[in-house]
CSV table of C-alpha atoms and ligand atoms in Angstrom, one decimal:
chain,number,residue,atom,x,y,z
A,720,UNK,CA,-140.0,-0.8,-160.3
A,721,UNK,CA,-139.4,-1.6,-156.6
A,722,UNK,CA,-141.3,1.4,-154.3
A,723,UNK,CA,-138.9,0.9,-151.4
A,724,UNK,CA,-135.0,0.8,-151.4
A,725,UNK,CA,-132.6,-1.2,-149.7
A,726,UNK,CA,-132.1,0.1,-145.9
A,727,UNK,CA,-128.7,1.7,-145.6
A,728,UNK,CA,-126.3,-0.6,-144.6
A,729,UNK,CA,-125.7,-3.9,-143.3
A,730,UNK,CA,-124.8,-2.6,-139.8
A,731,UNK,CA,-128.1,-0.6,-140.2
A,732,UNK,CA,-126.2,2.5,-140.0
A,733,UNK,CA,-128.5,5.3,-141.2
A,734,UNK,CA,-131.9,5.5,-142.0
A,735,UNK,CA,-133.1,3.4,-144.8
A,736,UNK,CA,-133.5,5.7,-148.1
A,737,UNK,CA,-137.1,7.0,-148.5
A,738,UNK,CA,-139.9,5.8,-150.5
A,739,UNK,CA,-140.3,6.4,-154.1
A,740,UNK,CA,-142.7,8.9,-154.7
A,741,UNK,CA,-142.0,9.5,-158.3
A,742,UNK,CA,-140.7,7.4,-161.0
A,743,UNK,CA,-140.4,8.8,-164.8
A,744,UNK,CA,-139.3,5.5,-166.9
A,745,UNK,CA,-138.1,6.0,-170.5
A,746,UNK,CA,-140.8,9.0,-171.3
A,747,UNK,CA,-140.1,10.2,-174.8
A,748,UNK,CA,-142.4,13.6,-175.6
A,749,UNK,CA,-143.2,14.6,-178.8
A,750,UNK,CA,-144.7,18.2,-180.4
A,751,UNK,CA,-146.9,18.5,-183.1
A,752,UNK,CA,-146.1,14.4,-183.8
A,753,UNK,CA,-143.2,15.2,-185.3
A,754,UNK,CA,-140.9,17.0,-182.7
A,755,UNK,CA,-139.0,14.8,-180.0
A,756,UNK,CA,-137.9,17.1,-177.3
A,757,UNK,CA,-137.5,13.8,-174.6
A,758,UNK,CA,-135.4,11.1,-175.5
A,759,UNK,CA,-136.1,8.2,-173.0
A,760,UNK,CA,-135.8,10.2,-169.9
A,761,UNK,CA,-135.5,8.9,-166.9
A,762,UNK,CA,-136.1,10.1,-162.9
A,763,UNK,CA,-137.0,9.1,-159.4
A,764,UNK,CA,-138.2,11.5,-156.7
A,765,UNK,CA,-138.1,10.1,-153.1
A,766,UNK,CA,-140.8,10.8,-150.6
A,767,UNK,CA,-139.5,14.3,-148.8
A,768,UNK,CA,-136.5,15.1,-151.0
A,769,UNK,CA,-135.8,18.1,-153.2
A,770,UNK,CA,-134.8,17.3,-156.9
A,771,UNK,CA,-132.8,19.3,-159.5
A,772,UNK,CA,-133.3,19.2,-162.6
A,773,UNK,CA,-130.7,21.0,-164.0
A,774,UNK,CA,-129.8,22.4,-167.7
A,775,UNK,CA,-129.5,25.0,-170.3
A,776,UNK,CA,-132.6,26.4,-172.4
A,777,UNK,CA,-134.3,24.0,-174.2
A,778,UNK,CA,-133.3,21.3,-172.7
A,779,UNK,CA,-136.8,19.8,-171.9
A,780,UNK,CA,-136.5,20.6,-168.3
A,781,UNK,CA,-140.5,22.2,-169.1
A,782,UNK,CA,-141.5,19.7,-170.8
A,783,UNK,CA,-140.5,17.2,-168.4
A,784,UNK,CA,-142.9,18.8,-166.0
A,785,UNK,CA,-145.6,19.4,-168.2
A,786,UNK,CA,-145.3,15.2,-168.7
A,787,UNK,CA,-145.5,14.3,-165.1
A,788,UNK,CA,-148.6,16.8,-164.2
A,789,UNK,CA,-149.8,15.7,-167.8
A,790,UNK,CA,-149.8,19.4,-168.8
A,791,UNK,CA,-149.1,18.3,-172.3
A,792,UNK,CA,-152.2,18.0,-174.2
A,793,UNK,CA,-152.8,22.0,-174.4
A,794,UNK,CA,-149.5,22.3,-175.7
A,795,UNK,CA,-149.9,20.0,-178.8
A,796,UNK,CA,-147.2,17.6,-176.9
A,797,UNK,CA,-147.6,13.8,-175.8
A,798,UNK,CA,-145.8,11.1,-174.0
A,799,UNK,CA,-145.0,8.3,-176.4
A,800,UNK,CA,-143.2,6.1,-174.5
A,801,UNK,CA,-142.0,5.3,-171.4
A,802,UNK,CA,-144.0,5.1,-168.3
A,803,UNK,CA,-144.7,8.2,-165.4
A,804,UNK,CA,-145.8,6.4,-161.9
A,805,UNK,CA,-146.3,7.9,-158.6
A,806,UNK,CA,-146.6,5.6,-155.7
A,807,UNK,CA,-146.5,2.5,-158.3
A,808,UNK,CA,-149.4,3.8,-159.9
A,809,UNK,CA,-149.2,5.0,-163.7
A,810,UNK,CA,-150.5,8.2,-163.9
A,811,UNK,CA,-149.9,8.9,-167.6
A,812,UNK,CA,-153.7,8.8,-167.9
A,813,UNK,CA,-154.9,10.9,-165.7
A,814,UNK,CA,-156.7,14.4,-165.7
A,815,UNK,CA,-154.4,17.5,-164.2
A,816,UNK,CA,-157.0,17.7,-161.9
A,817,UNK,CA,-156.9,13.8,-161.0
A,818,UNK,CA,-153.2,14.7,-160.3
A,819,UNK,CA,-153.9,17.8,-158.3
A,820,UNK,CA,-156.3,15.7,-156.3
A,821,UNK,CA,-153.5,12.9,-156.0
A,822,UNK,CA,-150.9,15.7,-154.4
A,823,UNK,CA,-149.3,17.0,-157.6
A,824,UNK,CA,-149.1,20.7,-158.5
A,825,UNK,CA,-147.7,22.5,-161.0
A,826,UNK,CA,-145.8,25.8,-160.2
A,827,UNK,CA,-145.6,27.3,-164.1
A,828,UNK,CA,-142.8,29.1,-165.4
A,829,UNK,CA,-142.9,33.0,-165.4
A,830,UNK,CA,-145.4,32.5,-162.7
A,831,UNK,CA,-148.5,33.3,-164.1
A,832,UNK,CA,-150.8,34.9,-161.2
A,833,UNK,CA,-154.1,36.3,-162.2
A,834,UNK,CA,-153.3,39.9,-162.9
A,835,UNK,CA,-156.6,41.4,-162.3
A,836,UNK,CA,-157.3,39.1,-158.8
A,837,UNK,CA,-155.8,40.3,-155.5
A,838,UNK,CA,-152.7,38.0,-154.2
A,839,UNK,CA,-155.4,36.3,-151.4
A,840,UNK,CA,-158.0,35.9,-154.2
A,841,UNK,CA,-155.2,33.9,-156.4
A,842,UNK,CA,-154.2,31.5,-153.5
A,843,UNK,CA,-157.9,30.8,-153.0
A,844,UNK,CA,-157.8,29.7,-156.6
A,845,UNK,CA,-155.6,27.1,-156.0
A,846,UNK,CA,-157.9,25.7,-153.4
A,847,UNK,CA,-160.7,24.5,-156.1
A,848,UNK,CA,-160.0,20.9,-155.7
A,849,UNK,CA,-160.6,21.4,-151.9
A,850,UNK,CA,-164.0,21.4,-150.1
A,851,UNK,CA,-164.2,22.2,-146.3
A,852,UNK,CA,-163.9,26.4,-145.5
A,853,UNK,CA,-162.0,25.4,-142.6
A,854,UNK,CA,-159.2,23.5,-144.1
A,855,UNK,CA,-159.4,25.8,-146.9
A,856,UNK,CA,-159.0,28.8,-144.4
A,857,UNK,CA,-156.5,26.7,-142.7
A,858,UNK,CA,-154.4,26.6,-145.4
A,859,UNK,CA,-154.3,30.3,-146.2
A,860,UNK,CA,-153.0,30.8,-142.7
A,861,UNK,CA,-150.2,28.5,-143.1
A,862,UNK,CA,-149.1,30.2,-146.5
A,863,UNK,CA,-149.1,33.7,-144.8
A,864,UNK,CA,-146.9,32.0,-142.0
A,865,UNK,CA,-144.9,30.9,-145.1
A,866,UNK,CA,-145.1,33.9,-147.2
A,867,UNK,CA,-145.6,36.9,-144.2
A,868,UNK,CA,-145.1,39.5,-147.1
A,869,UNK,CA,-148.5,37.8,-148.9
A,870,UNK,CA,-149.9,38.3,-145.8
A,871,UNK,CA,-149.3,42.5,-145.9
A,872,UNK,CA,-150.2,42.4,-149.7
A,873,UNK,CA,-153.6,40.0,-149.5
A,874,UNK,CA,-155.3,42.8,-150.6
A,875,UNK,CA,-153.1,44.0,-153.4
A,876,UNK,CA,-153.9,43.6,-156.9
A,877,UNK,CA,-151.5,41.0,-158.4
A,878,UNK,CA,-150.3,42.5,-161.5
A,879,UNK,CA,-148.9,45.1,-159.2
A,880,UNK,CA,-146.9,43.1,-156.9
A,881,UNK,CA,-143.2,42.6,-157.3
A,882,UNK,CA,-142.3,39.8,-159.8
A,883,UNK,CA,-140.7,37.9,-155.8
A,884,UNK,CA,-144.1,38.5,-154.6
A,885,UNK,CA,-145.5,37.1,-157.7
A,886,UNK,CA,-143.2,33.9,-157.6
A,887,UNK,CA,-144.3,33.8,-153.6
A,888,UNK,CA,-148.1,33.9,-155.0
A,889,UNK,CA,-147.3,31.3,-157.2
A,890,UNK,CA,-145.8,28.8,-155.0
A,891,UNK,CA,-148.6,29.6,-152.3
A,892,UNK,CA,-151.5,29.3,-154.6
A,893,UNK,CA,-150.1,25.7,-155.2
A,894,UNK,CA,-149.8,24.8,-150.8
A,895,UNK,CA,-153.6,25.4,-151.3
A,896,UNK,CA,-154.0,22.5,-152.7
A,897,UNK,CA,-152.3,20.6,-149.7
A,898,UNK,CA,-149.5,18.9,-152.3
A,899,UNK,CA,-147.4,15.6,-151.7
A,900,UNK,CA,-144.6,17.0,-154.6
A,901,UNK,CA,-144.7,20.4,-155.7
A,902,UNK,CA,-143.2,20.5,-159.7
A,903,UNK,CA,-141.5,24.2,-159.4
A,904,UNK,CA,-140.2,25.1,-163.1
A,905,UNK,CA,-137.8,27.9,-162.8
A,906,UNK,CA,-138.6,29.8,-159.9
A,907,UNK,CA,-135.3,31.7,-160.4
A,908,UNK,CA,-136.3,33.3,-163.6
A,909,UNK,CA,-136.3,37.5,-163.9
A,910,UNK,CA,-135.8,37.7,-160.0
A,911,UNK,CA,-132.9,39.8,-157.9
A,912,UNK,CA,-130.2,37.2,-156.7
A,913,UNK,CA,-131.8,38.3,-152.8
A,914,UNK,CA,-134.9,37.2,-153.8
A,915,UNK,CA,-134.0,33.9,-155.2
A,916,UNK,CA,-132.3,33.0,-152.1
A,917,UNK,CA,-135.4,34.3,-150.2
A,918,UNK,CA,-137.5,31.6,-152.1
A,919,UNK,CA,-135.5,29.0,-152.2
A,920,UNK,CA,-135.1,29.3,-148.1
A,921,UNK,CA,-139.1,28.9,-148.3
A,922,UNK,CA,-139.1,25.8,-150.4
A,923,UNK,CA,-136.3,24.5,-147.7
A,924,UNK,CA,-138.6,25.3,-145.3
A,925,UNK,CA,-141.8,23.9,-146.6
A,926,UNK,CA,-139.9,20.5,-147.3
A,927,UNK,CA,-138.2,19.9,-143.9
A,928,UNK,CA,-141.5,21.2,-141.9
A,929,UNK,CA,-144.1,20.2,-143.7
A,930,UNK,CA,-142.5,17.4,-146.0
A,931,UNK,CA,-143.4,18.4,-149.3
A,932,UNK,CA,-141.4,17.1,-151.5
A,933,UNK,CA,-139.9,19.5,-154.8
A,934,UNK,CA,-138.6,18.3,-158.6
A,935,UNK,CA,-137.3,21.4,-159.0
A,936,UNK,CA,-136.6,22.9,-163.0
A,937,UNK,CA,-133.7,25.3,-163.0
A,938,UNK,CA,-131.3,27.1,-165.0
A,939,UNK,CA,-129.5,28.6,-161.9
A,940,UNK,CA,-128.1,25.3,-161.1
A,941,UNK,CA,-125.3,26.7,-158.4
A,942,UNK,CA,-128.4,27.7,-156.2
A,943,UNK,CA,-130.4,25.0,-157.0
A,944,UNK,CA,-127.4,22.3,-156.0
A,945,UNK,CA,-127.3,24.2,-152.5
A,946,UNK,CA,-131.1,23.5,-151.5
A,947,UNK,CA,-131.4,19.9,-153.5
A,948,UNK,CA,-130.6,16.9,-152.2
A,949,UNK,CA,-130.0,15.4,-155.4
A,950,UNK,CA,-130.1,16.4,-159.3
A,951,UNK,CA,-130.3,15.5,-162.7
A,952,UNK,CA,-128.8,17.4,-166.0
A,953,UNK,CA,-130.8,17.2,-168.9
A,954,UNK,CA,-129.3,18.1,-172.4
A,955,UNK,CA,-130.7,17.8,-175.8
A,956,UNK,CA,-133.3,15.6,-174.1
A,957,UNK,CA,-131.5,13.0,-172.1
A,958,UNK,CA,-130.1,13.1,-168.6
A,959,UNK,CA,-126.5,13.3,-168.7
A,960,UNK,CA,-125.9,13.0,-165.5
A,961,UNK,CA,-127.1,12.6,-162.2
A,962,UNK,CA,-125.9,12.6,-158.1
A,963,UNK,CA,-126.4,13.6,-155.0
A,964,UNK,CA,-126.2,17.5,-155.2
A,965,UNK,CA,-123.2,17.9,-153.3
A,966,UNK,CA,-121.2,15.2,-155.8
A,967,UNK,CA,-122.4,17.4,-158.7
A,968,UNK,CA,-121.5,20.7,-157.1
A,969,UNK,CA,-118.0,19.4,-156.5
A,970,UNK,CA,-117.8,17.5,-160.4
A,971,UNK,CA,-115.5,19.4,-162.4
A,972,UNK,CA,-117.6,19.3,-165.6
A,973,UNK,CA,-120.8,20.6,-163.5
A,974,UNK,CA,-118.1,23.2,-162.7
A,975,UNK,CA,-117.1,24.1,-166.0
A,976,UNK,CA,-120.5,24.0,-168.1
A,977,UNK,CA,-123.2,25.1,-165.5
A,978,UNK,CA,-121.5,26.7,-162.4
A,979,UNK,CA,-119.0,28.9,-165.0
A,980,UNK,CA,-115.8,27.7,-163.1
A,981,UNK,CA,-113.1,25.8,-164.7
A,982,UNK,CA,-109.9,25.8,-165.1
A,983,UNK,CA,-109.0,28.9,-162.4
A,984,UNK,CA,-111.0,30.9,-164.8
A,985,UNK,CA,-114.6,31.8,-164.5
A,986,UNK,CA,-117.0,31.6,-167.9
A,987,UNK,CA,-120.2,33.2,-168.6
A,988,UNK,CA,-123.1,30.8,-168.8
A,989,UNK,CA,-123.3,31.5,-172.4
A,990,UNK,CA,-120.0,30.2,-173.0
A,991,UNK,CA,-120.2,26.8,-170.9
A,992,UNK,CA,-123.2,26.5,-173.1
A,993,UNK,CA,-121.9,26.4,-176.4
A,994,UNK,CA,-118.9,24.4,-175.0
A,995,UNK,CA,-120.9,22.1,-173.7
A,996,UNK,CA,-123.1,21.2,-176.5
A,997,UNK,CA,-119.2,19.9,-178.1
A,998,UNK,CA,-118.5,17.9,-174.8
A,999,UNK,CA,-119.9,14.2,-174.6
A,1000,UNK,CA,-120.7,14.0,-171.0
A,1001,UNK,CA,-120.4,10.0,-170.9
A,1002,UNK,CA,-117.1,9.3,-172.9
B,1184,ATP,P1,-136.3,26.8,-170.9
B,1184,ATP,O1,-135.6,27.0,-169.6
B,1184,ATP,O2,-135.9,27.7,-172.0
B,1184,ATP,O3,-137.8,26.8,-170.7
B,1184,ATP,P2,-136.5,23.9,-170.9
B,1184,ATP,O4,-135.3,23.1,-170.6
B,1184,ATP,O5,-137.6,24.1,-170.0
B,1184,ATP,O6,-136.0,25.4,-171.4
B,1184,ATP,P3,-138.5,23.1,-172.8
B,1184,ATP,O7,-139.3,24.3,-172.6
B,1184,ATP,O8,-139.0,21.8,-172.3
B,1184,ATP,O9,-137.0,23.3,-172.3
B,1184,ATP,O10,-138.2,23.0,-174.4
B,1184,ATP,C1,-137.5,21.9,-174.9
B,1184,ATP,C2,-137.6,21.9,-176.4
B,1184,ATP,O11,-139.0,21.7,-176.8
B,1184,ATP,C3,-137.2,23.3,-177.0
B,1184,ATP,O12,-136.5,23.0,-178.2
B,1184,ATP,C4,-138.5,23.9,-177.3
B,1184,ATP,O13,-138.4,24.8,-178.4
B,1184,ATP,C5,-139.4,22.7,-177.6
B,1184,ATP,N1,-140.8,23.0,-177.3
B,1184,ATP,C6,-141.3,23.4,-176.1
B,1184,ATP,N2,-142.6,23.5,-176.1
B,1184,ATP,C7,-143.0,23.3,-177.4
B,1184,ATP,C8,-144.2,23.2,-178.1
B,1184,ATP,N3,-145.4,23.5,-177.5
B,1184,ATP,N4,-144.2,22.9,-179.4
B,1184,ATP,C9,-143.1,22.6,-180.0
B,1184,ATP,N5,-141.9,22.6,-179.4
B,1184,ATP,C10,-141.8,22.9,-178.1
């Protein structure tokens, strides 16, 4: 697939669209050989943006992170088609680590900090594919500028930090490793609405000063769409749909399924859930 895109129009008005940085092609995953979770999904991540990928449980938002960071293996899970290249390179092949060292990191689901290791001692953790002190120390300070409330907890033990502080850890142990893309999977999950917000201002943050760039899993797809810059639903395996964030925001089935709005009436997610699994999306 082409790396570049066409430069915005013919009068040259705008900037030309970003580079490619990402570029899942048909994956399918299957569990256990027998379980096909992904069926032929497809997604590009420019260089600098923020991507959604939006949809209910089980939808294989997870799983479509575990394929790009090639997470898959521990889980009994493989790609069996379809092709995962970042920069034009496939990448399919490679290590977690060969990713990490590539600019690729991982923010797990649920967060998973060491319990027993202070906050500062987990971000140091995510420096082990890094070798100079200095940059290493550098990089520390730039999290705390970040993430000021790991700064007052460095010394705190993790498993008794607030599950915010925890998500904070999370996403900073990752910025140790100096990342291109950042793969965040639900960074919403168990966490006050304040909170959330608080978060998702950092990731805003981190992408328009430092330019990382975020595919972004998420169930809470209202806040999502308000810090993407564009999204992709996944249901049952397949994208449904996909837009610039605002479009989706402002689609009426978006509305009705996943932002619990439709027809002057407000539903619980629950509901758009089961409703949508009777809806087809593309008719
Ligand atoms: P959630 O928000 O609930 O995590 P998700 O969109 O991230 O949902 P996945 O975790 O990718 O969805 O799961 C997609 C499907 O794959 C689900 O039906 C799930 O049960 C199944 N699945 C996930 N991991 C495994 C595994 N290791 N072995 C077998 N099936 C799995």
């Amino acid at each position: 697939m082409d790396a570049t895109s066409r430069s915005a129009g013919a009068d040259g008005a705008g900037p030309p669209p970003r580079a490619v940085l990402l570029d899942v092609n048909g994956i399918e995953v299957i569990y256990n050989h027998v379980i096909l979770v992904l069926r032929g999904v497809s997604l590009q991540v420019r260089e600098g943006g923020i991507v959604a990928l939006l949809g209910g449980n089980g939808a294989g938002k997870t799983t479509t992170l575990r394929a790009v960071s090639n997470l898959l293996e521990g889980q009994r899970g493989e790609v069996t088609k379809g092709s995962i290249e970042l920069r034009g390179e496939r990448v399919e092949k490679l290590t977690p680590a060969e990713l990490v060292r590539r600019g690729v990191v991982q923010v797990m689901e649920g967060r998973h900090c060491f319990a027993h290791l202070t906050i500062e001692e987990n971000l140091l953790a995510g420096a082990y594919t890094r070798a100079g002190r200095a940059e290493v120390q550098a990089s520390l300070e730039k999290v705390y500028t970040y993430f000021p409330r790991l700064k007052t907890r460095r010394a705190s033990q993790a498993a008794y930090t607030s599950g915010g502080e925890q998500q904070m850890c999370a996403i900073g142990r990752a910025l140790m490793a100096n990342p291109t893309m950042v793969l965040l999977d639900e960074p919403s999950m168990g966490l006050a609405p304040q909170i959330v917000q608080e978060v998702f201002e950092i990731v805003k943050d981190l992408n328009a000063r430092e330019g990382v760039t975020f595919l972004l899993a998420e169930q809470n797809t209202g806040m999502a769409l308000q810090y993407a810059d564009y999204g992709y639903i996944l249901e049952s395996g397949r994208i449904v749909m996909d837009g610039p964030a605002a479009d989706l925001a402002a689609n009426e089935d978006v509305k009705e399924f996943y932002l619990g709005v439709g027809g002057g009436q407000r539903k619980s997610f629950r509901d758009a859930k089961s409703y949508k699994r009777r809806k087809r999306w593309l008719a």
